[in-house]
């Protein structure tokens, strides 16, 4: 067991898979010599060489097209899109090509590839470098969507994503890069589509993702001081979505609160809420509450960004609303 | 770098008329030339039948015919090894047939039948046959140039000697993905051949009226450190010679080539378009340069017995008849296919 940052866990996870499988390659802007703009790929070029760790021009379509063509001919590429906001300039390759090709070809083409991207707010980068776009990906059939909240999960879920035979969008929450956590020694591999119960309580179920998980845990701690015991579920993956774990918890607690970094409309919590409403309505003892960023672009100033994203206080208030 | 290699001025890359014997590879064997003729005749007969079946309401949706452009598909396919990869556009029937995909399966795909190449899940614009290394027909302009790069990068890393040939239209040269792909292919020195089929019309608009340069692909080549190559796309000997040169170059590790093949589509952009916006004199001039009768005459002049050509033509008609009958006899795909093959496990489940 070693303590490491979320950022170092990315390089650790990639190295684990590149060591294991020579068909795994890494490409993206500044991923090689520079070690990544977030320093999440430091050391990989030296370790695996310029054939397998490749710097690209600022050409997001070319990056993802190269990943797709390589995946359909025997490699298992890990492509980096530096900021998830940049998916907007290569969404054709993601949504029209990568997501649909297996289906359109009646299963002739497999695309075992991973697209990593720095997602989310908290770094004061403004509206074009801070978006939470995991719900864009969730809306397209054919994409798996993963967002780890801990260094351990970065390694385990990245390994699962690389080994998965289908395309996986892997969202690294950029404000978590400096966060530290224990990662077991040796190989760490998870399964996609398994939520983790981070804290157990009988009074309400709080479902969160990525950077919202530590905030939900802080809210749970505060509520415990008031005698309210909250279960915190870290979804870890949106597609596949672990409905079983969420539903079982709602049946126990009777209350559901989602904590989403994405702007309000069509955030992932809306899907979770609709499933629970459809399938567990009579287990609910209060309204489903969604705590989200308001439906606005993220502002840059720290005071404004902090006011926009879900805070511990807003999560606490959301739980209270559900319990009333 | 050489000057623009222009087939109209007898440039080096094009065989121009009967100069095929002077290609750097020596005379092209007559079997290769008759096989090119066979491919072209089959493409022509197939697509004419597809159009008839559309008029009868049996071919659904949209389709984009390559009538008139057969010499590009046939010339390149004849120069490729079975292990080389093809990437094409929504105007991809010819390229799919050229790699050996069965006519019945292609026709059935156009008709939305179970026997279709993709059981009806892709349709005319997405013809794919991985078994024939036909890696897909792509319907979003420009995207597949970047994907072709990926296959070429993979071939290079795996050191297989495979080459990728990627076809696209003149309209593609004005979208960003074209430029991203050309730059990356040149920087990474990828074994890929980009083939622009310049049929002069970007859908309903003359390409010349929306492009800053006269030759939409060839004039862009130098921007990526490549020699411009312009070839008579209605001369199958010329396209074959250009293909041989570009493919050998790629296989030798010398990097990508951008070929512009000048050609013409006999019909409109898609099945809904009669193409009436084109000047009649232009249409007639290009019909007079139809690649198929042109090549037939040339083979006769080269001493091929007419009976050989007639047998090819008759066999093609029979094959298209059989393919149409078989495709029409195939039932529609089972509705259970709606929810198959989103994922590698064969299903479409998003929850657990």
PDB file of N, CA and C in Angstrom, chain B residues 135-217:
ATOM      1  N   UNK B 135     -12.885  -1.227 -44.493  1.00  0.00           N
ATOM      2  CA  UNK B 135     -13.034  -0.860 -43.092  1.00  0.00           C
ATOM      3  C   UNK B 135     -14.140   0.154 -42.845  1.00  0.00           C
ATOM      4  N   UNK B 136     -14.912   0.409 -43.872  1.00  0.00           N
ATOM      5  CA  UNK B 136     -16.098   1.221 -43.638  1.00  0.00           C
ATOM      6  C   UNK B 136     -16.299   2.301 -44.668  1.00  0.00           C
ATOM      7  N   UNK B 137     -17.580   2.640 -44.825  1.00  0.00           N
ATOM      8  CA  UNK B 137     -17.978   3.803 -45.611  1.00  0.00           C
ATOM      9  C   UNK B 137     -18.463   4.824 -44.583  1.00  0.00           C
ATOM     10  N   UNK B 138     -17.968   6.014 -44.670  1.00  0.00           N
ATOM     11  CA  UNK B 138     -18.208   7.011 -43.629  1.00  0.00           C
ATOM     12  C   UNK B 138     -19.024   8.159 -44.191  1.00  0.00           C
ATOM     13  N   UNK B 139     -20.039   8.555 -43.440  1.00  0.00           N
ATOM     14  CA  UNK B 139     -21.037   9.480 -43.988  1.00  0.00           C
ATOM     15  C   UNK B 139     -20.916  10.888 -43.428  1.00  0.00           C
ATOM     16  N   UNK B 140     -19.949  11.104 -42.543  1.00  0.00           N
ATOM     17  CA  UNK B 140     -19.699  12.467 -42.079  1.00  0.00           C
ATOM     18  C   UNK B 140     -18.421  12.915 -42.778  1.00  0.00           C
ATOM     19  N   UNK B 141     -18.542  13.925 -43.615  1.00  0.00           N
ATOM     20  CA  UNK B 141     -17.438  14.303 -44.500  1.00  0.00           C
ATOM     21  C   UNK B 141     -16.166  14.594 -43.705  1.00  0.00           C
ATOM     22  N   UNK B 142     -15.088  13.920 -44.065  1.00  0.00           N
ATOM     23  CA  UNK B 142     -13.768  14.216 -43.512  1.00  0.00           C
ATOM     24  C   UNK B 142     -13.317  13.304 -42.395  1.00  0.00           C
ATOM     25  N   UNK B 143     -14.273  12.777 -41.623  1.00  0.00           N
ATOM     26  CA  UNK B 143     -13.912  12.015 -40.419  1.00  0.00           C
ATOM     27  C   UNK B 143     -12.975  10.854 -40.730  1.00  0.00           C
ATOM     28  N   UNK B 144     -13.266  10.148 -41.808  1.00  0.00           N
ATOM     29  CA  UNK B 144     -12.563   8.881 -42.021  1.00  0.00           C
ATOM     30  C   UNK B 144     -11.113   9.071 -42.453  1.00  0.00           C
ATOM     31  N   UNK B 145     -10.734  10.258 -42.844  1.00  0.00           N
ATOM     32  CA  UNK B 145      -9.302  10.464 -43.126  1.00  0.00           C
ATOM     33  C   UNK B 145      -8.498  10.318 -41.842  1.00  0.00           C
ATOM     34  N   UNK B 146      -9.069  10.804 -40.744  1.00  0.00           N
ATOM     35  CA  UNK B 146      -8.366  10.687 -39.463  1.00  0.00           C
ATOM     36  C   UNK B 146      -8.346   9.227 -39.000  1.00  0.00           C
ATOM     37  N   UNK B 147      -9.396   8.499 -39.320  1.00  0.00           N
ATOM     38  CA  UNK B 147      -9.477   7.091 -38.893  1.00  0.00           C
ATOM     39  C   UNK B 147      -8.522   6.233 -39.732  1.00  0.00           C
ATOM     40  N   UNK B 148      -8.444   6.559 -41.023  1.00  0.00           N
ATOM     41  CA  UNK B 148      -7.490   5.867 -41.901  1.00  0.00           C
ATOM     42  C   UNK B 148      -6.070   6.032 -41.353  1.00  0.00           C
ATOM     43  N   UNK B 149      -5.776   7.216 -40.857  1.00  0.00           N
ATOM     44  CA  UNK B 149      -4.468   7.433 -40.227  1.00  0.00           C
ATOM     45  C   UNK B 149      -4.230   6.447 -39.095  1.00  0.00           C
ATOM     46  N   UNK B 150      -5.257   6.213 -38.312  1.00  0.00           N
ATOM     47  CA  UNK B 150      -5.104   5.306 -37.168  1.00  0.00           C
ATOM     48  C   UNK B 150      -4.762   3.892 -37.613  1.00  0.00           C
ATOM     49  N   UNK B 151      -5.427   3.442 -38.673  1.00  0.00           N
ATOM     50  CA  UNK B 151      -5.124   2.100 -39.189  1.00  0.00           C
ATOM     51  C   UNK B 151      -3.690   2.064 -39.715  1.00  0.00           C
ATOM     52  N   UNK B 152      -3.271   3.161 -40.354  1.00  0.00           N
ATOM     53  CA  UNK B 152      -1.910   3.216 -40.899  1.00  0.00           C
ATOM     54  C   UNK B 152      -0.874   3.266 -39.765  1.00  0.00           C
ATOM     55  N   UNK B 153      -1.202   4.008 -38.728  1.00  0.00           N
ATOM     56  CA  UNK B 153      -0.311   4.088 -37.556  1.00  0.00           C
ATOM     57  C   UNK B 153      -0.166   2.699 -36.927  1.00  0.00           C
ATOM     58  N   UNK B 154      -1.289   2.022 -36.819  1.00  0.00           N
ATOM     59  CA  UNK B 154      -1.281   0.673 -36.258  1.00  0.00           C
ATOM     60  C   UNK B 154      -0.438  -0.266 -37.124  1.00  0.00           C
ATOM     61  N   UNK B 155      -0.607  -0.180 -38.447  1.00  0.00           N
ATOM     62  CA  UNK B 155       0.168  -1.041 -39.355  1.00  0.00           C
ATOM     63  C   UNK B 155       1.664  -0.768 -39.186  1.00  0.00           C
ATOM     64  N   UNK B 156       1.984   0.514 -39.017  1.00  0.00           N
ATOM     65  CA  UNK B 156       3.388   0.894 -38.856  1.00  0.00           C
ATOM     66  C   UNK B 156       3.950   0.360 -37.527  1.00  0.00           C
ATOM     67  N   UNK B 157       3.188   0.556 -36.446  1.00  0.00           N
ATOM     68  CA  UNK B 157       3.661   0.094 -35.137  1.00  0.00           C
ATOM     69  C   UNK B 157       3.774  -1.427 -35.101  1.00  0.00           C
ATOM     70  N   UNK B 158       2.817  -2.104 -35.725  1.00  0.00           N
ATOM     71  CA  UNK B 158       2.832  -3.564 -35.721  1.00  0.00           C
ATOM     72  C   UNK B 158       3.765  -4.109 -36.796  1.00  0.00           C
ATOM     73  N   UNK B 159       4.280  -3.209 -37.644  1.00  0.00           N
ATOM     74  CA  UNK B 159       5.258  -3.562 -38.669  1.00  0.00           C
ATOM     75  C   UNK B 159       4.731  -4.671 -39.593  1.00  0.00           C
ATOM     76  N   UNK B 160       3.549  -4.448 -40.112  1.00  0.00           N
ATOM     77  CA  UNK B 160       2.888  -5.479 -40.922  1.00  0.00           C
ATOM     78  C   UNK B 160       3.082  -5.273 -42.416  1.00  0.00           C
ATOM     79  N   UNK B 161       3.513  -4.079 -42.835  1.00  0.00           N
ATOM     80  CA  UNK B 161       3.609  -3.794 -44.264  1.00  0.00           C
ATOM     81  C   UNK B 161       2.273  -3.476 -44.911  1.00  0.00           C
ATOM     82  N   UNK B 162       1.219  -3.422 -44.109  1.00  0.00           N
ATOM     83  CA  UNK B 162      -0.099  -3.076 -44.674  1.00  0.00           C
ATOM     84  C   UNK B 162      -0.145  -1.595 -45.029  1.00  0.00           C
ATOM     85  N   UNK B 163      -0.910  -1.304 -46.088  1.00  0.00           N
ATOM     86  CA  UNK B 163      -1.094   0.077 -46.528  1.00  0.00           C
ATOM     87  C   UNK B 163      -2.581   0.398 -46.464  1.00  0.00           C
ATOM     88  N   UNK B 164      -2.883   1.645 -46.168  1.00  0.00           N
ATOM     89  CA  UNK B 164      -4.271   2.101 -46.091  1.00  0.00           C
ATOM     90  C   UNK B 164      -4.557   3.028 -47.269  1.00  0.00           C
ATOM     91  N   UNK B 165      -5.669   2.781 -47.942  1.00  0.00           N
ATOM     92  CA  UNK B 165      -6.097   3.680 -49.019  1.00  0.00           C
ATOM     93  C   UNK B 165      -7.433   4.290 -48.615  1.00  0.00           C
ATOM     94  N   UNK B 166      -7.491   5.609 -48.648  1.00  0.00           N
ATOM     95  CA  UNK B 166      -8.654   6.335 -48.145  1.00  0.00           C
ATOM     96  C   UNK B 166      -9.213   7.230 -49.259  1.00  0.00           C
ATOM     97  N   UNK B 167     -10.452   6.959 -49.657  1.00  0.00           N
ATOM     98  CA  UNK B 167     -11.090   7.705 -50.740  1.00  0.00           C
ATOM     99  C   UNK B 167     -12.030   8.767 -50.173  1.00  0.00           C
ATOM    100  N   UNK B 168     -12.127   9.880 -50.864  1.00  0.00           N
ATOM    101  CA  UNK B 168     -13.049  10.939 -50.426  1.00  0.00           C
ATOM    102  C   UNK B 168     -13.320  11.855 -51.611  1.00  0.00           C
ATOM    103  N   UNK B 169     -14.290  12.739 -51.444  1.00  0.00           N
ATOM    104  CA  UNK B 169     -14.672  13.634 -52.527  1.00  0.00           C
ATOM    105  C   UNK B 169     -13.997  14.987 -52.452  1.00  0.00           C
ATOM    106  N   UNK B 170     -14.196  15.777 -53.485  1.00  0.00           N
ATOM    107  CA  UNK B 170     -13.588  17.103 -53.525  1.00  0.00           C
ATOM    108  C   UNK B 170     -14.094  18.000 -52.394  1.00  0.00           C
ATOM    109  N   UNK B 171     -15.371  17.826 -52.022  1.00  0.00           N
ATOM    110  CA  UNK B 171     -15.919  18.670 -50.958  1.00  0.00           C
ATOM    111  C   UNK B 171     -15.187  18.487 -49.639  1.00  0.00           C
ATOM    112  N   UNK B 172     -14.607  17.328 -49.433  1.00  0.00           N
ATOM    113  CA  UNK B 172     -13.894  17.011 -48.184  1.00  0.00           C
ATOM    114  C   UNK B 172     -12.675  17.906 -47.967  1.00  0.00           C
ATOM    115  N   UNK B 173     -12.123  18.432 -49.061  1.00  0.00           N
ATOM    116  CA  UNK B 173     -10.873  19.178 -48.914  1.00  0.00           C
ATOM    117  C   UNK B 173     -11.062  20.509 -48.192  1.00  0.00           C
ATOM    118  N   UNK B 174     -12.315  20.880 -47.938  1.00  0.00           N
ATOM    119  CA  UNK B 174     -12.544  22.152 -47.250  1.00  0.00           C
ATOM    120  C   UNK B 174     -12.990  21.986 -45.803  1.00  0.00           C
ATOM    121  N   UNK B 175     -12.933  20.766 -45.288  1.00  0.00           N
ATOM    122  CA  UNK B 175     -13.316  20.583 -43.883  1.00  0.00           C
ATOM    123  C   UNK B 175     -12.055  20.383 -43.049  1.00  0.00           C
ATOM    124  N   UNK B 176     -12.136  20.777 -41.794  1.00  0.00           N
ATOM    125  CA  UNK B 176     -10.954  20.761 -40.939  1.00  0.00           C
ATOM    126  C   UNK B 176     -10.304  19.399 -40.800  1.00  0.00           C
ATOM    127  N   UNK B 177     -11.115  18.356 -40.719  1.00  0.00           N
ATOM    128  CA  UNK B 177     -10.561  17.016 -40.501  1.00  0.00           C
ATOM    129  C   UNK B 177      -9.588  16.626 -41.614  1.00  0.00           C
ATOM    130  N   UNK B 178      -9.854  17.069 -42.830  1.00  0.00           N
ATOM    131  CA  UNK B 178      -8.945  16.792 -43.954  1.00  0.00           C
ATOM    132  C   UNK B 178      -7.547  17.313 -43.616  1.00  0.00           C
ATOM    133  N   UNK B 179      -7.502  18.549 -43.141  1.00  0.00           N
ATOM    134  CA  UNK B 179      -6.204  19.177 -42.889  1.00  0.00           C
ATOM    135  C   UNK B 179      -5.528  18.592 -41.650  1.00  0.00           C
ATOM    136  N   UNK B 180      -6.308  18.292 -40.629  1.00  0.00           N
ATOM    137  CA  UNK B 180      -5.734  17.628 -39.447  1.00  0.00           C
ATOM    138  C   UNK B 180      -5.127  16.281 -39.848  1.00  0.00           C
ATOM    139  N   UNK B 181      -5.855  15.561 -40.700  1.00  0.00           N
ATOM    140  CA  UNK B 181      -5.398  14.211 -41.072  1.00  0.00           C
ATOM    141  C   UNK B 181      -4.155  14.270 -41.949  1.00  0.00           C
ATOM    142  N   UNK B 182      -4.158  15.171 -42.937  1.00  0.00           N
ATOM    143  CA  UNK B 182      -2.993  15.256 -43.824  1.00  0.00           C
ATOM    144  C   UNK B 182      -1.737  15.631 -43.045  1.00  0.00           C
ATOM    145  N   UNK B 183      -1.888  16.589 -42.135  1.00  0.00           N
ATOM    146  CA  UNK B 183      -0.726  17.024 -41.358  1.00  0.00           C
ATOM    147  C   UNK B 183      -0.183  15.877 -40.507  1.00  0.00           C
ATOM    148  N   UNK B 184      -1.071  15.194 -39.807  1.00  0.00           N
ATOM    149  CA  UNK B 184      -0.602  14.124 -38.917  1.00  0.00           C
ATOM    150  C   UNK B 184       0.026  12.987 -39.733  1.00  0.00           C
ATOM    151  N   UNK B 185      -0.597  12.648 -40.871  1.00  0.00           N
ATOM    152  CA  UNK B 185      -0.052  11.566 -41.707  1.00  0.00           C
ATOM    153  C   UNK B 185       1.355  11.906 -42.172  1.00  0.00           C
ATOM    154  N   UNK B 186       1.565  13.180 -42.517  1.00  0.00           N
ATOM    155  CA  UNK B 186       2.885  13.594 -42.984  1.00  0.00           C
ATOM    156  C   UNK B 186       3.893  13.616 -41.833  1.00  0.00           C
ATOM    157  N   UNK B 187       3.485  14.146 -40.685  1.00  0.00           N
ATOM    158  CA  UNK B 187       4.403  14.234 -39.540  1.00  0.00           C
ATOM    159  C   UNK B 187       4.796  12.833 -39.060  1.00  0.00           C
ATOM    160  N   UNK B 188       3.831  11.927 -39.033  1.00  0.00           N
ATOM    161  CA  UNK B 188       4.103  10.563 -38.555  1.00  0.00           C
ATOM    162  C   UNK B 188       4.565   9.646 -39.685  1.00  0.00           C
ATOM    163  N   UNK B 189       4.635  10.175 -40.903  1.00  0.00           N
ATOM    164  CA  UNK B 189       5.094   9.395 -42.064  1.00  0.00           C
ATOM    165  C   UNK B 189       4.324   8.075 -42.183  1.00  0.00           C
ATOM    166  N   UNK B 190       3.036   8.188 -42.254  1.00  0.00           N
ATOM    167  CA  UNK B 190       2.183   6.997 -42.200  1.00  0.00           C
ATOM    168  C   UNK B 190       2.016   6.339 -43.569  1.00  0.00           C
ATOM    169  N   UNK B 191       1.847   5.027 -43.589  1.00  0.00           N
ATOM    170  CA  UNK B 191       1.626   4.297 -44.848  1.00  0.00           C
ATOM    171  C   UNK B 191       0.168   4.424 -45.296  1.00  0.00           C
ATOM    172  N   UNK B 192      -0.196   5.597 -45.744  1.00  0.00           N
ATOM    173  CA  UNK B 192      -1.579   5.858 -46.133  1.00  0.00           C
ATOM    174  C   UNK B 192      -1.587   6.615 -47.453  1.00  0.00           C
ATOM    175  N   UNK B 193      -2.555   6.284 -48.292  1.00  0.00           N
ATOM    176  CA  UNK B 193      -2.740   6.972 -49.566  1.00  0.00           C
ATOM    177  C   UNK B 193      -4.111   7.636 -49.534  1.00  0.00           C
ATOM    178  N   UNK B 194      -4.131   8.946 -49.655  1.00  0.00           N
ATOM    179  CA  UNK B 194      -5.387   9.688 -49.683  1.00  0.00           C
ATOM    180  C   UNK B 194      -5.757   9.940 -51.140  1.00  0.00           C
ATOM    181  N   UNK B 195      -6.959   9.542 -51.512  1.00  0.00           N
ATOM    182  CA  UNK B 195      -7.390   9.655 -52.899  1.00  0.00           C
ATOM    183  C   UNK B 195      -8.627  10.538 -52.983  1.00  0.00           C
ATOM    184  N   UNK B 196      -8.434  11.722 -53.517  1.00  0.00           N
ATOM    185  CA  UNK B 196      -9.559  12.632 -53.710  1.00  0.00           C
ATOM    186  C   UNK B 196     -10.194  12.332 -55.067  1.00  0.00           C
ATOM    187  N   UNK B 197     -11.454  11.933 -55.044  1.00  0.00           N
ATOM    188  CA  UNK B 197     -12.196  11.753 -56.297  1.00  0.00           C
ATOM    189  C   UNK B 197     -12.880  13.086 -56.585  1.00  0.00           C
ATOM    190  N   UNK B 198     -12.211  13.891 -57.384  1.00  0.00           N
ATOM    191  CA  UNK B 198     -12.756  15.218 -57.689  1.00  0.00           C
ATOM    192  C   UNK B 198     -13.745  15.092 -58.847  1.00  0.00           C
ATOM    193  N   UNK B 199     -15.027  15.053 -58.479  1.00  0.00           N
ATOM    194  CA  UNK B 199     -16.049  14.952 -59.533  1.00  0.00           C
ATOM    195  C   UNK B 199     -16.656  16.319 -59.850  1.00  0.00           C
ATOM    196  N   UNK B 200     -15.960  17.355 -59.427  1.00  0.00           N
ATOM    197  CA  UNK B 200     -16.241  18.754 -59.789  1.00  0.00           C
ATOM    198  C   UNK B 200     -17.434  19.366 -59.074  1.00  0.00           C
ATOM    199  N   UNK B 201     -18.250  18.559 -58.428  1.00  0.00           N
ATOM    200  CA  UNK B 201     -19.437  19.098 -57.779  1.00  0.00           C
ATOM    201  C   UNK B 201     -19.479  18.679 -56.324  1.00  0.00           C
ATOM    202  N   UNK B 202     -19.505  19.710 -55.453  1.00  0.00           N
ATOM    203  CA  UNK B 202     -19.654  19.467 -54.020  1.00  0.00           C
ATOM    204  C   UNK B 202     -21.155  19.437 -53.746  1.00  0.00           C
ATOM    205  N   UNK B 203     -21.719  18.245 -53.706  1.00  0.00           N
ATOM    206  CA  UNK B 203     -23.172  18.119 -53.704  1.00  0.00           C
ATOM    207  C   UNK B 203     -23.744  18.912 -54.887  1.00  0.00           C
ATOM    208  N   UNK B 204     -24.408  20.059 -54.624  1.00  0.00           N
ATOM    209  CA  UNK B 204     -25.093  20.787 -55.697  1.00  0.00           C
ATOM    210  C   UNK B 204     -24.315  22.031 -56.144  1.00  0.00           C
ATOM    211  N   UNK B 205     -23.106  22.181 -55.648  1.00  0.00           N
ATOM    212  CA  UNK B 205     -22.342  23.418 -55.867  1.00  0.00           C
ATOM    213  C   UNK B 205     -21.022  23.086 -56.571  1.00  0.00           C
ATOM    214  N   UNK B 206     -20.640  23.866 -57.584  1.00  0.00           N
ATOM    215  CA  UNK B 206     -19.349  23.586 -58.222  1.00  0.00           C
ATOM    216  C   UNK B 206     -18.224  23.765 -57.205  1.00  0.00           C
ATOM    217  N   UNK B 207     -17.340  22.792 -57.106  1.00  0.00           N
ATOM    218  CA  UNK B 207     -16.273  22.879 -56.105  1.00  0.00           C
ATOM    219  C   UNK B 207     -15.413  24.110 -56.347  1.00  0.00           C
ATOM    220  N   UNK B 208     -15.276  24.498 -57.605  1.00  0.00           N
ATOM    221  CA  UNK B 208     -14.416  25.647 -57.922  1.00  0.00           C
ATOM    222  C   UNK B 208     -14.958  26.944 -57.327  1.00  0.00           C
ATOM    223  N   UNK B 209     -16.279  27.006 -57.102  1.00  0.00           N
ATOM    224  CA  UNK B 209     -16.850  28.254 -56.597  1.00  0.00           C
ATOM    225  C   UNK B 209     -16.708  28.390 -55.085  1.00  0.00           C
ATOM    226  N   UNK B 210     -16.281  27.327 -54.417  1.00  0.00           N
ATOM    227  CA  UNK B 210     -16.166  27.392 -52.954  1.00  0.00           C
ATOM    228  C   UNK B 210     -14.766  27.004 -52.474  1.00  0.00           C
ATOM    229  N   UNK B 211     -13.812  26.990 -53.391  1.00  0.00           N
ATOM    230  CA  UNK B 211     -12.459  26.550 -53.023  1.00  0.00           C
ATOM    231  C   UNK B 211     -11.441  27.577 -53.510  1.00  0.00           C
ATOM    232  N   UNK B 212     -10.464  27.858 -52.677  1.00  0.00           N
ATOM    233  CA  UNK B 212      -9.521  28.947 -52.961  1.00  0.00           C
ATOM    234  C   UNK B 212      -8.493  28.585 -54.020  1.00  0.00           C
ATOM    235  N   UNK B 213      -8.369  27.301 -54.322  1.00  0.00           N
ATOM    236  CA  UNK B 213      -7.352  26.882 -55.294  1.00  0.00           C
ATOM    237  C   UNK B 213      -8.023  26.083 -56.409  1.00  0.00           C
ATOM    238  N   UNK B 214      -7.332  25.939 -57.522  1.00  0.00           N
ATOM    239  CA  UNK B 214      -7.931  25.286 -58.697  1.00  0.00           C
ATOM    240  C   UNK B 214      -8.093  23.781 -58.488  1.00  0.00           C
ATOM    241  N   UNK B 215      -7.079  23.169 -57.902  1.00  0.00           N
ATOM    242  CA  UNK B 215      -7.131  21.714 -57.668  1.00  0.00           C
ATOM    243  C   UNK B 215      -7.312  21.494 -56.177  1.00  0.00           C
ATOM    244  N   UNK B 216      -8.519  21.165 -55.763  1.00  0.00           N
ATOM    245  CA  UNK B 216      -8.842  21.200 -54.327  1.00  0.00           C
ATOM    246  C   UNK B 216      -7.944  20.325 -53.460  1.00  0.00           C
ATOM    247  N   UNK B 217      -7.488  19.193 -53.972  1.00  0.00           N
ATOM    248  CA  UNK B 217      -6.573  18.355 -53.181  1.00  0.00           C
ATOM    249  C   UNK B 217      -5.125  18.609 -53.577  1.00  0.00           C
TER     250      UNK B 217
END
